Coordinates of C-alpha atoms in Angstrom, one line a residue:
M6 CA 22.0 -18.2 17.1
K7 CA 23.2 -16.5 13.8
R8 CA 21.1 -13.6 13.8
R9 CA 22.7 -12.6 17.4
S10 CA 26.3 -13.4 16.1
F11 CA 25.7 -10.9 13.6
L12 CA 24.0 -8.2 15.9
Q13 CA 27.0 -8.5 18.3
T14 CA 29.8 -8.6 15.5
A15 CA 28.6 -6.1 13.3
G16 CA 27.7 -3.2 16.2
L17 CA 27.8 0.0 15.2
A18 CA 30.5 -0.3 12.5
G19 CA 28.4 -2.7 10.8
A20 CA 25.3 -0.7 10.5
A21 CA 27.8 2.4 8.9
A22 CA 28.9 -0.1 6.6
V23 CA 26.0 -1.2 5.6
A24 CA 24.8 2.7 5.1
S25 CA 27.7 3.4 2.8
P26 CA 28.3 0.1 0.8
M27 CA 30.9 1.8 -1.5
R28 CA 33.3 2.6 1.2
A29 CA 36.2 0.6 1.3
A30 CA 36.2 -2.3 3.9
T31 CA 38.6 -2.6 6.6
P32 CA 39.6 -5.6 8.2
S33 CA 37.1 -5.1 10.9
D34 CA 33.8 -5.0 9.0
P35 CA 31.9 -8.0 9.1
P36 CA 31.4 -9.8 5.6
P37 CA 27.8 -8.4 4.3
M38 CA 24.9 -10.3 4.3
K39 CA 23.4 -12.3 1.3
I40 CA 20.3 -13.6 0.2
T41 CA 20.1 -17.5 -0.1
R42 CA 16.7 -18.4 -0.3
I43 CA 13.2 -16.5 -1.3
R44 CA 9.8 -18.6 -1.1
F45 CA 6.4 -18.0 -2.2
Y46 CA 3.5 -19.1 -0.2
L47 CA 0.1 -19.5 -1.2
N48 CA -2.4 -18.2 1.4
P49 CA -6.0 -19.9 0.9
K50 CA -7.6 -17.0 2.0
S51 CA -6.6 -14.8 -0.5
P52 CA -8.6 -13.3 -2.8
A53 CA -8.9 -14.5 -6.6
H54 CA -7.1 -11.6 -8.3
F55 CA -3.6 -12.1 -8.1
N56 CA -2.6 -8.7 -8.7
Q57 CA -3.8 -7.6 -5.1
S58 CA -3.0 -10.6 -3.5
Y59 CA -2.4 -11.7 0.4
H60 CA 0.2 -14.5 -0.4
I61 CA 3.4 -14.3 1.7
V62 CA 7.1 -14.2 0.5
T63 CA 10.2 -14.8 2.5
I64 CA 13.8 -13.7 2.1
E65 CA 16.3 -15.5 3.9
T66 CA 20.0 -14.8 4.2
D67 CA 23.4 -16.3 5.3
Q68 CA 23.0 -14.6 8.8
G69 CA 19.6 -16.1 9.5
I70 CA 17.4 -13.2 9.3
T71 CA 14.2 -14.0 7.6
G72 CA 12.3 -11.0 5.9
I73 CA 8.1 -11.2 5.9
G74 CA 6.6 -9.7 2.6
E75 CA 3.0 -9.7 0.8
G76 CA 1.4 -9.8 -2.4
G77 CA 2.4 -11.2 -6.0
A78 CA 1.7 -14.4 -7.8
R79 CA 3.8 -17.2 -8.3
D80 CA 5.6 -16.6 -11.7
T81 CA 6.1 -12.8 -11.0
V82 CA 7.8 -13.4 -7.4
T83 CA 10.2 -16.0 -9.0
Q84 CA 11.3 -13.7 -11.8
C85 CA 11.9 -10.7 -9.1
A86 CA 13.4 -13.5 -7.0
G87 CA 16.1 -14.8 -9.4
M88 CA 17.2 -11.5 -9.9
I89 CA 18.4 -10.8 -6.2
I90 CA 19.8 -14.2 -5.3
G91 CA 23.4 -13.9 -3.6
E92 CA 23.0 -9.9 -3.3
N93 CA 23.3 -7.6 0.1
P94 CA 19.5 -7.2 0.9
M95 CA 20.6 -4.2 2.6
R96 CA 21.0 -2.4 -0.4
I97 CA 17.2 -2.3 -0.9
D98 CA 16.8 0.8 -3.9
H99 CA 19.5 -0.7 -5.3
L100 CA 18.0 -4.0 -5.5
W101 CA 14.6 -2.1 -6.3
Q102 CA 16.0 -0.9 -9.4
M103 CA 17.6 -4.3 -10.8
M104 CA 14.1 -5.9 -10.4
F105 CA 12.0 -3.2 -11.6
R106 CA 14.1 -2.6 -15.2
G107 CA 16.8 -5.4 -15.3
M108 CA 13.8 -7.3 -17.4
F109 CA 14.8 -4.7 -20.2
Y110 CA 10.7 -4.0 -19.8
P111 CA 10.0 -2.2 -16.9
A112 CA 7.2 -3.9 -14.6
G113 CA 3.8 -3.4 -14.8
R114 CA 1.4 -3.0 -12.0
E115 CA 1.1 -6.7 -11.8
K116 CA 4.7 -7.5 -11.5
L117 CA 5.2 -4.4 -9.3
D118 CA 2.7 -5.9 -6.7
A119 CA 5.4 -9.0 -6.5
L120 CA 8.3 -6.4 -6.5
G121 CA 6.5 -4.9 -3.8
A122 CA 6.2 -7.9 -1.7
I123 CA 9.9 -8.6 -1.8
D124 CA 10.6 -5.1 -0.9
L125 CA 8.6 -5.4 2.1
A126 CA 10.6 -8.3 3.4
L127 CA 14.4 -6.5 2.7
W128 CA 12.7 -3.4 4.3
D129 CA 11.9 -6.1 7.2
I130 CA 15.0 -7.9 7.0
K131 CA 17.2 -4.4 7.6
G132 CA 14.9 -3.8 10.4
K133 CA 15.4 -6.9 12.2
A134 CA 19.1 -6.9 11.4
L135 CA 19.3 -3.5 13.1
G136 CA 16.9 -4.3 15.7
V137 CA 14.4 -1.2 15.5
P138 CA 11.1 -0.8 13.9
V139 CA 11.1 0.1 10.2
Y140 CA 9.6 3.8 10.6
E141 CA 12.9 4.4 12.7
L142 CA 15.0 3.6 9.2
L143 CA 12.1 6.1 7.4
G144 CA 13.1 9.1 9.7
G145 CA 10.9 8.3 13.1
I146 CA 7.3 8.2 13.8
S147 CA 5.7 11.7 13.7
R148 CA 1.9 10.8 15.0
D149 CA 1.0 8.7 18.2
H150 CA -1.8 6.8 16.1
V151 CA -2.8 6.6 12.5
E152 CA -6.7 7.2 12.2
C153 CA -9.0 4.7 9.9
Y154 CA -11.7 4.6 8.1
S155 CA -14.0 1.4 8.0
T156 CA -15.1 0.1 4.8
A157 CA -17.7 -2.7 4.8
F158 CA -18.5 -1.5 8.2
P159 CA -20.9 -4.8 10.1
G160 CA -24.4 -3.6 9.6
K161 CA -26.2 -2.7 12.8
G162 CA -29.7 -1.9 11.5
S163 CA -30.3 0.5 9.4
L164 CA -27.8 2.9 7.3
K165 CA -27.7 5.5 10.0
E166 CA -27.5 3.1 12.6
S167 CA -24.7 1.5 11.2
A168 CA -22.8 4.4 10.3
R169 CA -23.3 6.2 14.0
A170 CA -22.0 2.5 15.5
C171 CA -18.8 2.9 13.3
I172 CA -18.1 6.4 14.7
E173 CA -18.7 5.7 18.2
M174 CA -16.2 2.6 17.9
G175 CA -13.6 5.4 17.5
F176 CA -13.3 5.4 13.3
R177 CA -12.4 8.8 11.8
A178 CA -15.2 8.1 9.0
Y179 CA -17.6 5.6 7.8
R180 CA -17.3 4.5 4.3
Y181 CA -20.0 3.9 2.1
S182 CA -20.3 3.8 -2.2
T183 CA -22.3 4.0 -4.9
A184 CA -25.8 2.2 -4.4
D185 CA -25.7 -1.4 -6.3
P186 CA -28.5 -2.1 -8.8
P187 CA -31.5 -3.7 -7.8
D188 CA -30.6 -6.8 -10.2
H189 CA -27.0 -6.6 -9.3
Q190 CA -26.5 -6.5 -13.0
T191 CA -27.9 -3.5 -14.8
F192 CA -26.3 -0.3 -13.7
N193 CA -28.3 2.7 -14.8
S194 CA -26.3 5.6 -13.5
H195 CA -29.0 7.9 -13.1
Q196 CA -31.2 5.8 -11.4
M197 CA -28.0 5.2 -9.0
V198 CA -27.1 8.9 -8.5
R199 CA -30.6 9.3 -7.2
K200 CA -30.3 6.3 -5.0
T201 CA -26.9 7.4 -3.7
F202 CA -27.6 10.6 -2.8
E203 CA -30.4 9.8 -0.5
D204 CA -28.4 6.9 0.9
C205 CA -25.5 9.6 1.9
Q206 CA -28.1 11.7 3.4
Q207 CA -28.6 8.9 6.1
V208 CA -24.7 8.2 6.3
R209 CA -24.4 11.9 7.0
E210 CA -27.1 11.9 9.9
G211 CA -25.7 8.9 11.2
V212 CA -22.0 10.3 11.8
G213 CA -23.7 13.5 13.0
K214 CA -22.2 16.8 13.2
D215 CA -18.5 15.4 14.3
G216 CA -18.2 12.2 12.5
D217 CA -16.8 12.1 8.8
W218 CA -17.8 9.9 6.0
A219 CA -16.7 8.9 2.6
L220 CA -18.0 7.7 -0.7
D221 CA -16.4 5.5 -3.2
Y222 CA -17.6 5.7 -7.0
H223 CA -15.7 2.8 -7.7
T224 CA -15.1 4.0 -11.3
R225 CA -18.7 3.3 -12.1
L226 CA -19.9 6.5 -13.2
D227 CA -19.6 8.5 -16.5
F228 CA -18.1 11.8 -16.6
P229 CA -21.3 13.7 -16.1
D230 CA -23.1 11.3 -13.4
A231 CA -19.9 12.0 -11.3
V232 CA -19.9 15.6 -11.5
R233 CA -23.7 15.4 -10.7
L234 CA -23.4 13.2 -7.6
S235 CA -20.3 14.9 -6.6
T236 CA -22.4 18.4 -6.8
L237 CA -25.5 16.9 -5.0
I238 CA -23.0 15.2 -2.0
E239 CA -21.1 18.9 -1.4
P240 CA -23.3 20.2 1.2
L241 CA -23.0 16.8 3.2
E242 CA -19.8 17.5 3.5
P243 CA -17.3 14.2 2.8
Y244 CA -14.3 13.4 3.9
F245 CA -13.5 12.5 0.4
A246 CA -15.1 10.9 -2.9
E247 CA -13.4 8.1 -4.2
D248 CA -12.0 7.2 -7.8
L249 CA -14.8 9.4 -9.4
V250 CA -14.3 7.4 -12.9
R251 CA -12.7 5.1 -14.9
S252 CA -8.9 5.1 -14.0
E253 CA -6.9 4.0 -17.1
N254 CA -6.6 8.2 -18.3
P255 CA -5.5 10.1 -15.1
D256 CA -5.4 13.2 -17.5
V257 CA -9.7 13.4 -17.2
Y258 CA -8.7 14.8 -13.5
R259 CA -7.8 18.0 -15.1
E260 CA -11.4 18.5 -16.3
L261 CA -13.1 16.8 -13.4
R262 CA -11.3 19.1 -10.9
A263 CA -12.6 22.0 -12.3
H264 CA -16.3 20.5 -12.0
V265 CA -15.7 18.9 -8.8
K266 CA -15.5 20.6 -5.2
V267 CA -15.4 18.1 -2.6
P268 CA -12.3 16.3 -1.9
I269 CA -10.9 13.7 -4.3
A270 CA -9.1 10.8 -3.9
V271 CA -7.2 8.2 -6.7
G272 CA -5.1 6.0 -7.1
E273 CA -5.9 2.3 -5.8
Q274 CA -5.8 0.9 -9.2
F275 CA -2.3 2.5 -9.9
G276 CA 0.8 1.2 -9.6
S277 CA 4.3 3.2 -9.4
K278 CA 4.4 7.0 -8.9
W279 CA 4.4 7.7 -12.9
D280 CA 1.2 6.6 -12.8
I281 CA -0.1 9.2 -10.3
N282 CA 2.5 12.0 -10.6
K283 CA 0.9 14.4 -12.4
L284 CA -2.5 14.3 -10.5
I285 CA -0.2 15.1 -7.5
E286 CA 2.2 17.9 -9.1
Q287 CA -0.9 19.3 -10.8
Q288 CA -3.0 19.3 -7.4
W289 CA -6.3 17.5 -9.6
I290 CA -6.1 15.2 -6.5
D291 CA -6.6 15.5 -2.5
Y292 CA -5.3 12.5 -1.6
A293 CA -3.3 9.6 -3.0
R294 CA -4.9 6.3 -2.8
V295 CA -1.9 4.2 -4.1
T296 CA -1.0 1.7 -1.3
L297 CA 1.6 -1.3 -0.4
P298 CA 2.8 -3.5 -2.1
N299 CA 1.1 -2.6 -5.2
V300 CA 3.5 0.7 -6.2
G301 CA 6.6 -1.7 -5.4
G302 CA 6.7 -1.5 -1.7
I303 CA 7.8 0.9 0.6
T304 CA 10.9 1.9 -1.4
E305 CA 8.6 3.6 -3.9
Y306 CA 5.9 4.6 -1.5
M307 CA 8.2 7.1 0.2
K308 CA 9.3 8.8 -3.1
I309 CA 5.5 8.9 -3.6
Q310 CA 5.2 10.4 -0.4
A311 CA 7.5 13.1 -1.1
M312 CA 5.9 14.0 -3.9
C313 CA 2.5 14.4 -2.0
E314 CA 4.3 16.4 0.8
T315 CA 5.8 19.0 -2.0
H316 CA 2.0 19.5 -3.4
Y317 CA 0.1 19.4 -0.2
V318 CA -1.7 15.7 -1.0
G319 CA -2.7 13.7 1.7
L320 CA -2.5 9.4 2.3
I321 CA -5.3 7.5 1.9
P322 CA -3.5 4.3 1.3
H323 CA -6.3 1.5 -0.2
F324 CA -6.3 -1.5 2.6
T325 CA -4.4 -4.5 1.2
G326 CA -3.5 -7.8 3.1
P327 CA -2.5 -7.6 7.0
V328 CA 1.6 -8.0 6.4
S329 CA 0.9 -4.6 3.8
E330 CA -1.5 -3.1 6.6
A331 CA 1.2 -3.4 9.2
A332 CA 3.7 -1.9 6.6
L333 CA 1.4 1.1 5.9
V334 CA 1.8 2.2 9.4
H335 CA 5.4 2.4 9.1
A336 CA 5.0 4.3 5.7
C337 CA 2.7 6.6 6.8
G338 CA 3.2 7.2 10.7
V339 CA 6.7 8.9 9.2
F340 CA 4.6 11.6 6.9
S341 CA 3.8 14.8 8.2
G342 CA 0.7 15.1 6.2
P343 CA -2.5 14.0 6.7
V344 CA -3.3 10.1 7.0
L345 CA -6.5 7.9 7.0
M346 CA -6.2 4.3 6.6
E347 CA -8.8 1.8 5.4
M348 CA -9.6 -1.0 7.8
L349 CA -11.8 -3.7 6.4
G350 CA -15.0 -4.2 8.3
D351 CA -14.8 -3.4 12.2
G352 CA -11.0 -4.7 12.5
S353 CA -11.6 -7.5 14.5
A354 CA -10.4 -10.1 11.6
T355 CA -7.8 -12.6 12.7
H356 CA -5.2 -14.0 10.5
S357 CA -4.1 -17.7 11.7
H358 CA -0.5 -17.6 9.9
L359 CA 0.0 -14.0 11.5
P360 CA 0.5 -14.8 15.6
E361 CA 1.7 -10.9 15.5
C362 CA 0.5 -8.5 12.6
Y363 CA -0.9 -4.5 13.2
D364 CA -1.9 -3.1 16.0
F365 CA -5.7 -2.0 16.0
R366 CA -7.6 -0.6 18.8
N367 CA -10.3 1.9 19.3
G368 CA -10.7 2.6 15.5
K369 CA -6.9 3.6 15.0
L370 CA -3.8 1.7 14.1
W371 CA -0.9 2.0 16.3
P372 CA 3.1 2.2 15.9
N373 CA 4.8 -0.6 18.1
R374 CA 8.4 -1.3 19.1
R375 CA 8.7 -4.7 17.6
P376 CA 12.0 -5.0 15.1
G377 CA 11.7 -5.0 11.0
L378 CA 7.6 -4.9 10.1
G379 CA 6.5 -6.2 13.7
V380 CA 4.9 -9.4 11.7
T381 CA 5.4 -12.9 13.1
L382 CA 4.7 -15.8 10.6
D383 CA 3.5 -19.1 11.1
T384 CA 3.6 -20.8 7.8
K385 CA 1.7 -24.2 8.7
P386 CA -1.7 -22.4 7.2
L387 CA 0.0 -21.8 4.2
Q388 CA 0.9 -24.1 0.8
L389 CA 5.0 -23.7 -0.3
A390 CA 4.4 -22.4 -3.8
A391 CA 7.9 -21.8 -5.0
E392 CA 11.6 -21.8 -4.0
V393 CA 14.1 -19.5 -5.5
T394 CA 17.9 -20.3 -4.8
E395 CA 19.7 -19.6 -7.8
R396 CA 20.1 -15.9 -9.8
S397 CA 18.5 -15.6 -13.1
R398 CA 19.5 -12.7 -15.3
P399 CA 18.6 -13.2 -18.8
I400 CA 19.9 -9.9 -20.0
P401 CA 23.3 -8.2 -18.7
I402 CA 23.4 -6.0 -15.9
F403 CA 25.1 -2.6 -16.6
H404 CA 26.0 0.0 -14.0
R405 CA 27.7 3.7 -14.3
P406 CA 31.3 4.3 -13.3
D407 CA 30.0 5.1 -9.6
G408 CA 28.6 1.4 -9.4
S409 CA 25.0 2.6 -9.6
F410 CA 22.0 0.8 -11.7
T411 CA 21.5 1.9 -15.6
N412 CA 19.5 0.3 -18.1
W413 CA 20.8 -2.4 -20.3

């Protein structure tokens, strides 16, 4: 097998050569891997909104190792893919910079989702090539498991009974959201604040004194109503309140923080570190909701995590697709601060295209020892939508004298 041959030939010397790509080569060094083909598969079970998709990206190499990623849309993935054909997949940050900045305009949030899918596949390749889980490449696991809360937990009768059942399954917290209007169209925020508070009282009673719960405002409320609801639920001690107001202007949380005492979690609609850095650095939020692949993959997520640790902000990443959920176990598993991951439903969902994915049981996600992201792929349930084998770079690529990437 090509992969076995690469591992046998490379050994520790090859790993060192990969880790130091600028070191002068010696006759014993194996040739660096090269990316030969990138494919994009449509997942029929993916949500319709393409900037948070469950579509699959695979990256193939000349050493027979294939990486698996998830996210993006055909056009955004193929544009990123053309930038890195022929490159060494082990130089992940270098390739990230090239895809993010190499089209002159920095990638926006929609393109970041595609870039993130490719980035996940690159980390998967690196872990497989070295025979270790990705979390070992990120510093090693720092927790026995990752606690989860449930979104859309299956109804078990009343709201109180459902919240109790969620905690009894092992979840850390039960998540509720602002009440939907009776006609599912006309949203009277004053009425919905009152109704939501009444519901939250039932949720708190259901989870009990030792259970936790959370509330998603869905960015539906205007500023005064967000403050009013936050004040009402404060005695009920929510684990966090999510997306209190619209997300376009992060600076609004400077003023909101002065009026709200419940823990604030924000970021699921954000992209790279520049979307959320001020919220973290000014401590206007308590938890970052940014997630994979939306921020641009593991490469960018680790940089955001470093900011969070520096400013005592925890991680509560928004759920996306199953491959990304598996990747989050690796990324969040090495974080020293508080982590709570979102799981849809009761965690019993299966995915026909993923014989192996994340390991979920007793309301928690567990790290495993499978190499790379620990995900295996069956493409039969998917539809091949694009294949990239040729390099495409419409503008020049510039480097500093030391070989690092810089803008054109």
